[in-house]
């Protein structure tokens, strides 16, 4: 009797594994590949940018309002609107979009950050849960992107730098829209995120701490949007 129950359990596991594999095979995903220059980013590894030697300890950001446009001008928008991408959580790097279609993708559009609607709604659940460490308060809303680490160029406590970029009220509206042209068949929408492009534009000795919305956060948000390219 025990033997039959065991076989039945194995059968159920195999069945659901097959169903999951088929669903994954038929699904279009957006996947973020986080780099420093041409190599996958490694936390706590020393990198050189300009005259700075730096280490990244934290890197996470929100992706929202994803839209995929096909060559026939049809558009797809996933229902789940807010996704927290965290390099320390590999599962967060892939976002399911829709079922695959035999049509060329012409454009991929998404926002980096959380819009004002969610920001004024108060602390929410899921990826918007405050326990994720990406929520300031109702006056400032969500942190769109968080980059933390250390560099000997920073004359700060433990040589740390902190870039918390966000803001939902004008003129300090930190949301940034990324538009990527595709025009190619893809199994997965592979997006490169290269932090070297961000750090090559700043001097950590002079700029190493942004913790609130403001003009500096807006300039840094512009730089952050330039990190995203199609692979």
PDB file of C-alpha atoms in Angstrom:
ATOM      1  CA  UNK A   1       0.000   0.000   0.000  1.00  0.00           C
ATOM      2  CA  UNK A   2       2.842   2.358   0.900  1.00  0.00           C
ATOM      3  CA  UNK A   3       4.610   1.420  -2.311  1.00  0.00           C
ATOM      4  CA  UNK A   4       1.572   2.420  -4.436  1.00  0.00           C
ATOM      5  CA  UNK A   5       1.233   5.730  -2.631  1.00  0.00           C
ATOM      6  CA  UNK A   6       4.916   6.411  -3.268  1.00  0.00           C
ATOM      7  CA  UNK A   7       4.533   5.691  -7.001  1.00  0.00           C
ATOM      8  CA  UNK A   8       1.466   7.909  -7.164  1.00  0.00           C
ATOM      9  CA  UNK A   9       3.405  10.751  -5.510  1.00  0.00           C
ATOM     10  CA  UNK A  10       6.238  10.376  -8.026  1.00  0.00           C
ATOM     11  CA  UNK A  11       3.712  10.405 -10.882  1.00  0.00           C
ATOM     12  CA  UNK A  12       2.158  13.653  -9.618  1.00  0.00           C
ATOM     13  CA  UNK A  13       5.581  15.295  -9.334  1.00  0.00           C
ATOM     14  CA  UNK A  14       6.528  14.268 -12.861  1.00  0.00           C
ATOM     15  CA  UNK A  15       3.193  15.480 -14.206  1.00  0.00           C
ATOM     16  CA  UNK A  16       3.497  18.953 -12.710  1.00  0.00           C
ATOM     17  CA  UNK A  17       7.152  19.186 -13.731  1.00  0.00           C
ATOM     18  CA  UNK A  18       6.162  18.434 -17.326  1.00  0.00           C
ATOM     19  CA  UNK A  19       3.364  20.998 -17.230  1.00  0.00           C
ATOM     20  CA  UNK A  20       5.681  23.642 -15.737  1.00  0.00           C
ATOM     21  CA  UNK A  21       8.401  22.908 -18.301  1.00  0.00           C
ATOM     22  CA  UNK A  22       5.924  23.256 -21.164  1.00  0.00           C
ATOM     23  CA  UNK A  23       4.559  26.522 -19.785  1.00  0.00           C
ATOM     24  CA  UNK A  24       8.082  27.876 -19.418  1.00  0.00           C
ATOM     25  CA  UNK A  25       8.957  26.757 -22.949  1.00  0.00           C
ATOM     26  CA  UNK A  26       5.903  28.528 -24.376  1.00  0.00           C
ATOM     27  CA  UNK A  27       6.439  31.727 -22.371  1.00  0.00           C
ATOM     28  CA  UNK A  28       8.305  34.902 -23.275  1.00  0.00           C
ATOM     29  CA  UNK A  29      10.514  36.212 -20.495  1.00  0.00           C
ATOM     30  CA  UNK A  30      12.421  39.424 -19.877  1.00  0.00           C
ATOM     31  CA  UNK A  31      15.769  38.660 -18.264  1.00  0.00           C
ATOM     32  CA  UNK A  32      18.220  41.147 -16.759  1.00  0.00           C
ATOM     33  CA  UNK A  33      21.946  40.397 -17.015  1.00  0.00           C
ATOM     34  CA  UNK A  34      23.790  42.603 -14.539  1.00  0.00           C
ATOM     35  CA  UNK A  35      27.355  43.416 -15.591  1.00  0.00           C
ATOM     36  CA  UNK A  36      30.342  45.534 -14.851  1.00  0.00           C
ATOM     37  CA  UNK A  37      31.784  46.189 -18.310  1.00  0.00           C
ATOM     38  CA  UNK A  38      31.596  42.855 -20.142  1.00  0.00           C
ATOM     39  CA  UNK A  39      31.604  40.539 -17.119  1.00  0.00           C
ATOM     40  CA  UNK A  40      28.780  39.506 -14.771  1.00  0.00           C
ATOM     41  CA  UNK A  41      28.755  41.724 -11.705  1.00  0.00           C
ATOM     42  CA  UNK A  42      30.157  40.112  -8.573  1.00  0.00           C
ATOM     43  CA  UNK A  43      29.342  41.653  -5.216  1.00  0.00           C
ATOM     44  CA  UNK A  44      32.331  42.678  -3.104  1.00  0.00           C
ATOM     45  CA  UNK A  45      34.680  42.342  -6.087  1.00  0.00           C
ATOM     46  CA  UNK A  46      37.024  45.277  -6.710  1.00  0.00           C
ATOM     47  CA  UNK A  47      36.400  47.206  -9.944  1.00  0.00           C
ATOM     48  CA  UNK A  48      38.213  50.201 -11.410  1.00  0.00           C
ATOM     49  CA  UNK A  49      36.327  53.182 -12.825  1.00  0.00           C
ATOM     50  CA  UNK A  50      38.184  56.393 -13.693  1.00  0.00           C
ATOM     51  CA  UNK A  51      40.523  56.898 -10.736  1.00  0.00           C
ATOM     52  CA  UNK A  52      38.227  55.023  -8.347  1.00  0.00           C
ATOM     53  CA  UNK A  53      38.492  51.462  -7.085  1.00  0.00           C
ATOM     54  CA  UNK A  54      35.068  50.354  -5.918  1.00  0.00           C
ATOM     55  CA  UNK A  55      33.065  47.413  -4.629  1.00  0.00           C
ATOM     56  CA  UNK A  56      29.322  46.947  -5.114  1.00  0.00           C
ATOM     57  CA  UNK A  57      27.492  45.554  -2.075  1.00  0.00           C
ATOM     58  CA  UNK A  58      23.846  46.233  -2.985  1.00  0.00           C
ATOM     59  CA  UNK A  59      22.139  46.686  -6.341  1.00  0.00           C
ATOM     60  CA  UNK A  60      18.388  46.543  -6.825  1.00  0.00           C
ATOM     61  CA  UNK A  61      15.782  48.485  -8.748  1.00  0.00           C
ATOM     62  CA  UNK A  62      12.130  48.490  -9.712  1.00  0.00           C
ATOM     63  CA  UNK A  63      10.865  47.703 -13.207  1.00  0.00           C
ATOM     64  CA  UNK A  64       7.285  48.708 -14.015  1.00  0.00           C
ATOM     65  CA  UNK A  65       4.826  49.286 -16.861  1.00  0.00           C
ATOM     66  CA  UNK A  66       6.459  46.806 -19.245  1.00  0.00           C
ATOM     67  CA  UNK A  67       5.230  46.873 -22.839  1.00  0.00           C
ATOM     68  CA  UNK A  68       6.328  44.669 -25.735  1.00  0.00           C
ATOM     69  CA  UNK A  69       5.542  45.889 -29.242  1.00  0.00           C
ATOM     70  CA  UNK A  70       5.609  43.477 -32.182  1.00  0.00           C
ATOM     71  CA  UNK A  71       6.404  44.188 -35.831  1.00  0.00           C
ATOM     72  CA  UNK A  72       2.693  44.032 -36.682  1.00  0.00           C
ATOM     73  CA  UNK A  73       2.125  46.854 -34.130  1.00  0.00           C
ATOM     74  CA  UNK A  74       0.328  44.654 -31.603  1.00  0.00           C
ATOM     75  CA  UNK A  75       1.290  45.400 -28.019  1.00  0.00           C
ATOM     76  CA  UNK A  76       1.454  43.272 -24.884  1.00  0.00           C
ATOM     77  CA  UNK A  77       1.369  44.596 -21.315  1.00  0.00           C
ATOM     78  CA  UNK A  78       1.768  42.110 -18.431  1.00  0.00           C
ATOM     79  CA  UNK A  79      -0.814  42.415 -15.665  1.00  0.00           C
ATOM     80  CA  UNK A  80       1.710  42.419 -12.815  1.00  0.00           C
ATOM     81  CA  UNK A  81       3.044  45.956 -12.994  1.00  0.00           C
ATOM     82  CA  UNK A  82       5.820  46.194 -10.386  1.00  0.00           C
ATOM     83  CA  UNK A  83       8.917  43.998 -10.187  1.00  0.00           C
ATOM     84  CA  UNK A  84      11.853  44.344  -7.820  1.00  0.00           C
ATOM     85  CA  UNK A  85      15.097  43.262  -9.485  1.00  0.00           C
ATOM     86  CA  UNK A  86      17.694  42.303  -6.880  1.00  0.00           C
ATOM     87  CA  UNK A  87      21.097  40.881  -7.796  1.00  0.00           C
ATOM     88  CA  UNK A  88      21.045  38.864  -4.554  1.00  0.00           C
ATOM     89  CA  UNK A  89      17.830  37.135  -5.652  1.00  0.00           C
ATOM     90  CA  UNK A  90      18.494  35.304  -8.963  1.00  0.00           C
ATOM     91  CA  UNK A  91      14.795  34.448  -9.340  1.00  0.00           C
ATOM     92  CA  UNK A  92      13.964  38.152  -9.530  1.00  0.00           C
ATOM     93  CA  UNK A  93      16.085  38.664 -12.659  1.00  0.00           C
ATOM     94  CA  UNK A  94      13.518  36.998 -14.961  1.00  0.00           C
ATOM     95  CA  UNK A  95      10.041  38.417 -15.535  1.00  0.00           C
ATOM     96  CA  UNK A  96       7.355  36.412 -17.395  1.00  0.00           C
ATOM     97  CA  UNK A  97       5.746  38.580 -20.073  1.00  0.00           C
ATOM     98  CA  UNK A  98       3.316  36.538 -22.196  1.00  0.00           C
ATOM     99  CA  UNK A  99       3.079  33.437 -24.366  1.00  0.00           C
ATOM    100  CA  UNK A 100       5.550  33.351 -27.236  1.00  0.00           C
ATOM    101  CA  UNK A 101       4.360  34.541 -30.621  1.00  0.00           C
ATOM    102  CA  UNK A 102       5.836  33.854 -34.037  1.00  0.00           C
ATOM    103  CA  UNK A 103       6.203  37.588 -34.702  1.00  0.00           C
ATOM    104  CA  UNK A 104       9.290  39.785 -34.552  1.00  0.00           C
ATOM    105  CA  UNK A 105       9.557  42.066 -31.537  1.00  0.00           C
ATOM    106  CA  UNK A 106      10.140  45.663 -32.616  1.00  0.00           C
ATOM    107  CA  UNK A 107      10.308  47.528 -29.317  1.00  0.00           C
ATOM    108  CA  UNK A 108      10.500  46.931 -25.569  1.00  0.00           C
ATOM    109  CA  UNK A 109       9.504  49.710 -23.182  1.00  0.00           C
ATOM    110  CA  UNK A 110       9.576  49.800 -19.388  1.00  0.00           C
ATOM    111  CA  UNK A 111       9.997  52.185 -16.499  1.00  0.00           C
ATOM    112  CA  UNK A 112      12.769  52.185 -13.946  1.00  0.00           C
ATOM    113  CA  UNK A 113      10.983  52.940 -10.714  1.00  0.00           C
ATOM    114  CA  UNK A 114       7.562  53.167  -9.132  1.00  0.00           C
ATOM    115  CA  UNK A 115       5.010  55.664 -10.407  1.00  0.00           C
ATOM    116  CA  UNK A 116       3.176  58.256  -8.336  1.00  0.00           C
ATOM    117  CA  UNK A 117      -0.005  56.141  -8.204  1.00  0.00           C
ATOM    118  CA  UNK A 118       1.668  53.404  -6.180  1.00  0.00           C
ATOM    119  CA  UNK A 119       3.738  55.891  -4.175  1.00  0.00           C
ATOM    120  CA  UNK A 120       0.700  57.752  -2.847  1.00  0.00           C
ATOM    121  CA  UNK A 121      -1.199  54.525  -2.155  1.00  0.00           C
ATOM    122  CA  UNK A 122       0.933  53.885   0.904  1.00  0.00           C
ATOM    123  CA  UNK A 123       3.050  50.839   1.600  1.00  0.00           C
ATOM    124  CA  UNK A 124       1.808  47.870  -0.427  1.00  0.00           C
ATOM    125  CA  UNK A 125       2.485  44.133  -0.552  1.00  0.00           C
ATOM    126  CA  UNK A 126       4.516  41.797  -2.754  1.00  0.00           C
ATOM    127  CA  UNK A 127       7.557  43.426  -4.356  1.00  0.00           C
ATOM    128  CA  UNK A 128       6.297  46.770  -3.009  1.00  0.00           C
ATOM    129  CA  UNK A 129       6.358  45.558   0.587  1.00  0.00           C
ATOM    130  CA  UNK A 130       8.426  47.937   2.793  1.00  0.00           C
ATOM    131  CA  UNK A 131      10.331  44.913   4.148  1.00  0.00           C
ATOM    132  CA  UNK A 132      12.167  44.859   0.800  1.00  0.00           C
ATOM    133  CA  UNK A 133      14.032  47.968   1.970  1.00  0.00           C
ATOM    134  CA  UNK A 134      12.921  50.132  -0.953  1.00  0.00           C
ATOM    135  CA  UNK A 135      10.352  52.420   0.702  1.00  0.00           C
ATOM    136  CA  UNK A 136      11.207  55.762   2.280  1.00  0.00           C
ATOM    137  CA  UNK A 137       7.893  57.130   3.576  1.00  0.00           C
ATOM    138  CA  UNK A 138       4.689  58.514   2.108  1.00  0.00           C
ATOM    139  CA  UNK A 139       6.314  61.962   1.662  1.00  0.00           C
ATOM    140  CA  UNK A 140       9.018  60.532  -0.623  1.00  0.00           C
ATOM    141  CA  UNK A 141       7.546  57.231  -1.802  1.00  0.00           C
ATOM    142  CA  UNK A 142       9.648  54.383  -3.117  1.00  0.00           C
ATOM    143  CA  UNK A 143      13.342  54.152  -3.877  1.00  0.00           C
ATOM    144  CA  UNK A 144      13.487  53.428  -7.597  1.00  0.00           C
ATOM    145  CA  UNK A 145      17.071  52.195  -7.549  1.00  0.00           C
ATOM    146  CA  UNK A 146      19.523  51.457  -4.755  1.00  0.00           C
ATOM    147  CA  UNK A 147      23.284  51.162  -5.321  1.00  0.00           C
ATOM    148  CA  UNK A 148      25.542  50.759  -2.307  1.00  0.00           C
ATOM    149  CA  UNK A 149      29.172  49.837  -1.830  1.00  0.00           C
ATOM    150  CA  UNK A 150      32.523  51.257  -0.843  1.00  0.00           C
ATOM    151  CA  UNK A 151      35.521  52.933  -2.371  1.00  0.00           C
ATOM    152  CA  UNK A 152      38.768  54.277  -0.977  1.00  0.00           C
ATOM    153  CA  UNK A 153      37.927  57.508  -2.811  1.00  0.00           C
ATOM    154  CA  UNK A 154      35.018  58.105  -0.420  1.00  0.00           C
ATOM    155  CA  UNK A 155      36.049  60.015   2.683  1.00  0.00           C
ATOM    156  CA  UNK A 156      33.022  58.665   4.494  1.00  0.00           C
ATOM    157  CA  UNK A 157      32.405  56.188   7.293  1.00  0.00           C
ATOM    158  CA  UNK A 158      33.976  52.879   6.197  1.00  0.00           C
ATOM    159  CA  UNK A 159      34.517  54.468   2.751  1.00  0.00           C
ATOM    160  CA  UNK A 160      30.884  53.770   1.881  1.00  0.00           C
ATOM    161  CA  UNK A 161      28.784  55.233  -0.913  1.00  0.00           C
ATOM    162  CA  UNK A 162      24.984  55.209  -1.038  1.00  0.00           C
ATOM    163  CA  UNK A 163      22.834  56.090  -4.026  1.00  0.00           C
ATOM    164  CA  UNK A 164      19.117  55.874  -3.260  1.00  0.00           C
ATOM    165  CA  UNK A 165      17.384  57.289  -6.319  1.00  0.00           C
ATOM    166  CA  UNK A 166      13.703  58.136  -6.347  1.00  0.00           C
ATOM    167  CA  UNK A 167      11.035  60.773  -5.894  1.00  0.00           C
ATOM    168  CA  UNK A 168       7.477  60.957  -7.219  1.00  0.00           C
ATOM    169  CA  UNK A 169       6.587  64.656  -6.955  1.00  0.00           C
ATOM    170  CA  UNK A 170       7.528  67.241  -9.576  1.00  0.00           C
ATOM    171  CA  UNK A 171      10.038  68.699 -10.193  1.00  0.00           C
ATOM    172  CA  UNK A 172      11.821  65.766  -8.563  1.00  0.00           C
ATOM    173  CA  UNK A 173      10.073  62.931 -10.384  1.00  0.00           C
ATOM    174  CA  UNK A 174      12.627  60.121 -10.466  1.00  0.00           C
ATOM    175  CA  UNK A 175      10.837  57.634 -12.734  1.00  0.00           C
ATOM    176  CA  UNK A 176      12.709  57.005 -15.989  1.00  0.00           C
ATOM    177  CA  UNK A 177      11.438  55.307 -19.160  1.00  0.00           C
ATOM    178  CA  UNK A 178      13.707  52.964 -21.121  1.00  0.00           C
ATOM    179  CA  UNK A 179      12.904  52.279 -24.789  1.00  0.00           C
ATOM    180  CA  UNK A 180      14.852  49.518 -26.539  1.00  0.00           C
ATOM    181  CA  UNK A 181      14.529  48.775 -30.245  1.00  0.00           C
ATOM    182  CA  UNK A 182      14.599  45.054 -31.058  1.00  0.00           C
ATOM    183  CA  UNK A 183      13.457  43.903 -34.532  1.00  0.00           C
ATOM    184  CA  UNK A 184      14.647  40.348 -34.075  1.00  0.00           C
ATOM    185  CA  UNK A 185      13.215  36.981 -33.063  1.00  0.00           C
ATOM    186  CA  UNK A 186      13.994  36.206 -29.420  1.00  0.00           C
ATOM    187  CA  UNK A 187      13.400  33.309 -27.065  1.00  0.00           C
ATOM    188  CA  UNK A 188      14.015  35.636 -24.126  1.00  0.00           C
ATOM    189  CA  UNK A 189      14.330  39.410 -24.047  1.00  0.00           C
ATOM    190  CA  UNK A 190      17.880  39.691 -22.728  1.00  0.00           C
ATOM    191  CA  UNK A 191      18.650  43.091 -21.224  1.00  0.00           C
ATOM    192  CA  UNK A 192      22.147  44.075 -20.140  1.00  0.00           C
ATOM    193  CA  UNK A 193      22.550  46.366 -17.137  1.00  0.00           C
ATOM    194  CA  UNK A 194      26.106  47.717 -17.063  1.00  0.00           C
ATOM    195  CA  UNK A 195      27.046  49.563 -13.871  1.00  0.00           C
ATOM    196  CA  UNK A 196      30.343  50.696 -15.379  1.00  0.00           C
ATOM    197  CA  UNK A 197      28.343  53.153 -17.509  1.00  0.00           C
ATOM    198  CA  UNK A 198      26.987  54.684 -14.299  1.00  0.00           C
ATOM    199  CA  UNK A 199      30.242  54.931 -12.361  1.00  0.00           C
ATOM    200  CA  UNK A 200      32.276  56.140 -15.340  1.00  0.00           C
ATOM    201  CA  UNK A 201      30.206  59.353 -15.258  1.00  0.00           C
ATOM    202  CA  UNK A 202      30.793  60.259 -11.599  1.00  0.00           C
ATOM    203  CA  UNK A 203      33.693  60.878  -9.222  1.00  0.00           C
ATOM    204  CA  UNK A 204      33.056  59.068  -5.965  1.00  0.00           C
ATOM    205  CA  UNK A 205      35.410  61.407  -4.118  1.00  0.00           C
ATOM    206  CA  UNK A 206      32.981  64.246  -4.872  1.00  0.00           C
ATOM    207  CA  UNK A 207      29.610  62.467  -5.193  1.00  0.00           C
ATOM    208  CA  UNK A 208      29.021  59.489  -2.928  1.00  0.00           C
ATOM    209  CA  UNK A 209      25.743  59.941  -1.034  1.00  0.00           C
ATOM    210  CA  UNK A 210      22.239  60.613  -2.351  1.00  0.00           C
ATOM    211  CA  UNK A 211      19.521  59.587   0.078  1.00  0.00           C
ATOM    212  CA  UNK A 212      16.564  61.842  -0.750  1.00  0.00           C
ATOM    213  CA  UNK A 213      14.725  63.118  -3.847  1.00  0.00           C
ATOM    214  CA  UNK A 214      16.212  66.261  -5.352  1.00  0.00           C
ATOM    215  CA  UNK A 215      18.163  67.704  -8.261  1.00  0.00           C
ATOM    216  CA  UNK A 216      21.158  65.402  -7.724  1.00  0.00           C
ATOM    217  CA  UNK A 217      18.904  62.356  -7.604  1.00  0.00           C
ATOM    218  CA  UNK A 218      17.345  63.451 -10.916  1.00  0.00           C
ATOM    219  CA  UNK A 219      20.750  63.696 -12.603  1.00  0.00           C
ATOM    220  CA  UNK A 220      21.744  60.297 -11.245  1.00  0.00           C
ATOM    221  CA  UNK A 221      18.443  58.800 -12.440  1.00  0.00           C
ATOM    222  CA  UNK A 222      19.284  60.013 -15.955  1.00  0.00           C
ATOM    223  CA  UNK A 223      22.643  58.231 -15.737  1.00  0.00           C
ATOM    224  CA  UNK A 224      21.027  55.078 -14.371  1.00  0.00           C
ATOM    225  CA  UNK A 225      18.650  54.819 -17.346  1.00  0.00           C
ATOM    226  CA  UNK A 226      21.644  54.697 -19.709  1.00  0.00           C
ATOM    227  CA  UNK A 227      22.835  51.422 -18.192  1.00  0.00           C
ATOM    228  CA  UNK A 228      20.110  49.401 -19.959  1.00  0.00           C
ATOM    229  CA  UNK A 229      20.676  47.940 -23.439  1.00  0.00           C
ATOM    230  CA  UNK A 230      19.453  44.923 -25.406  1.00  0.00           C
ATOM    231  CA  UNK A 231      21.905  42.050 -25.655  1.00  0.00           C
TER     232      UNK A 231
END
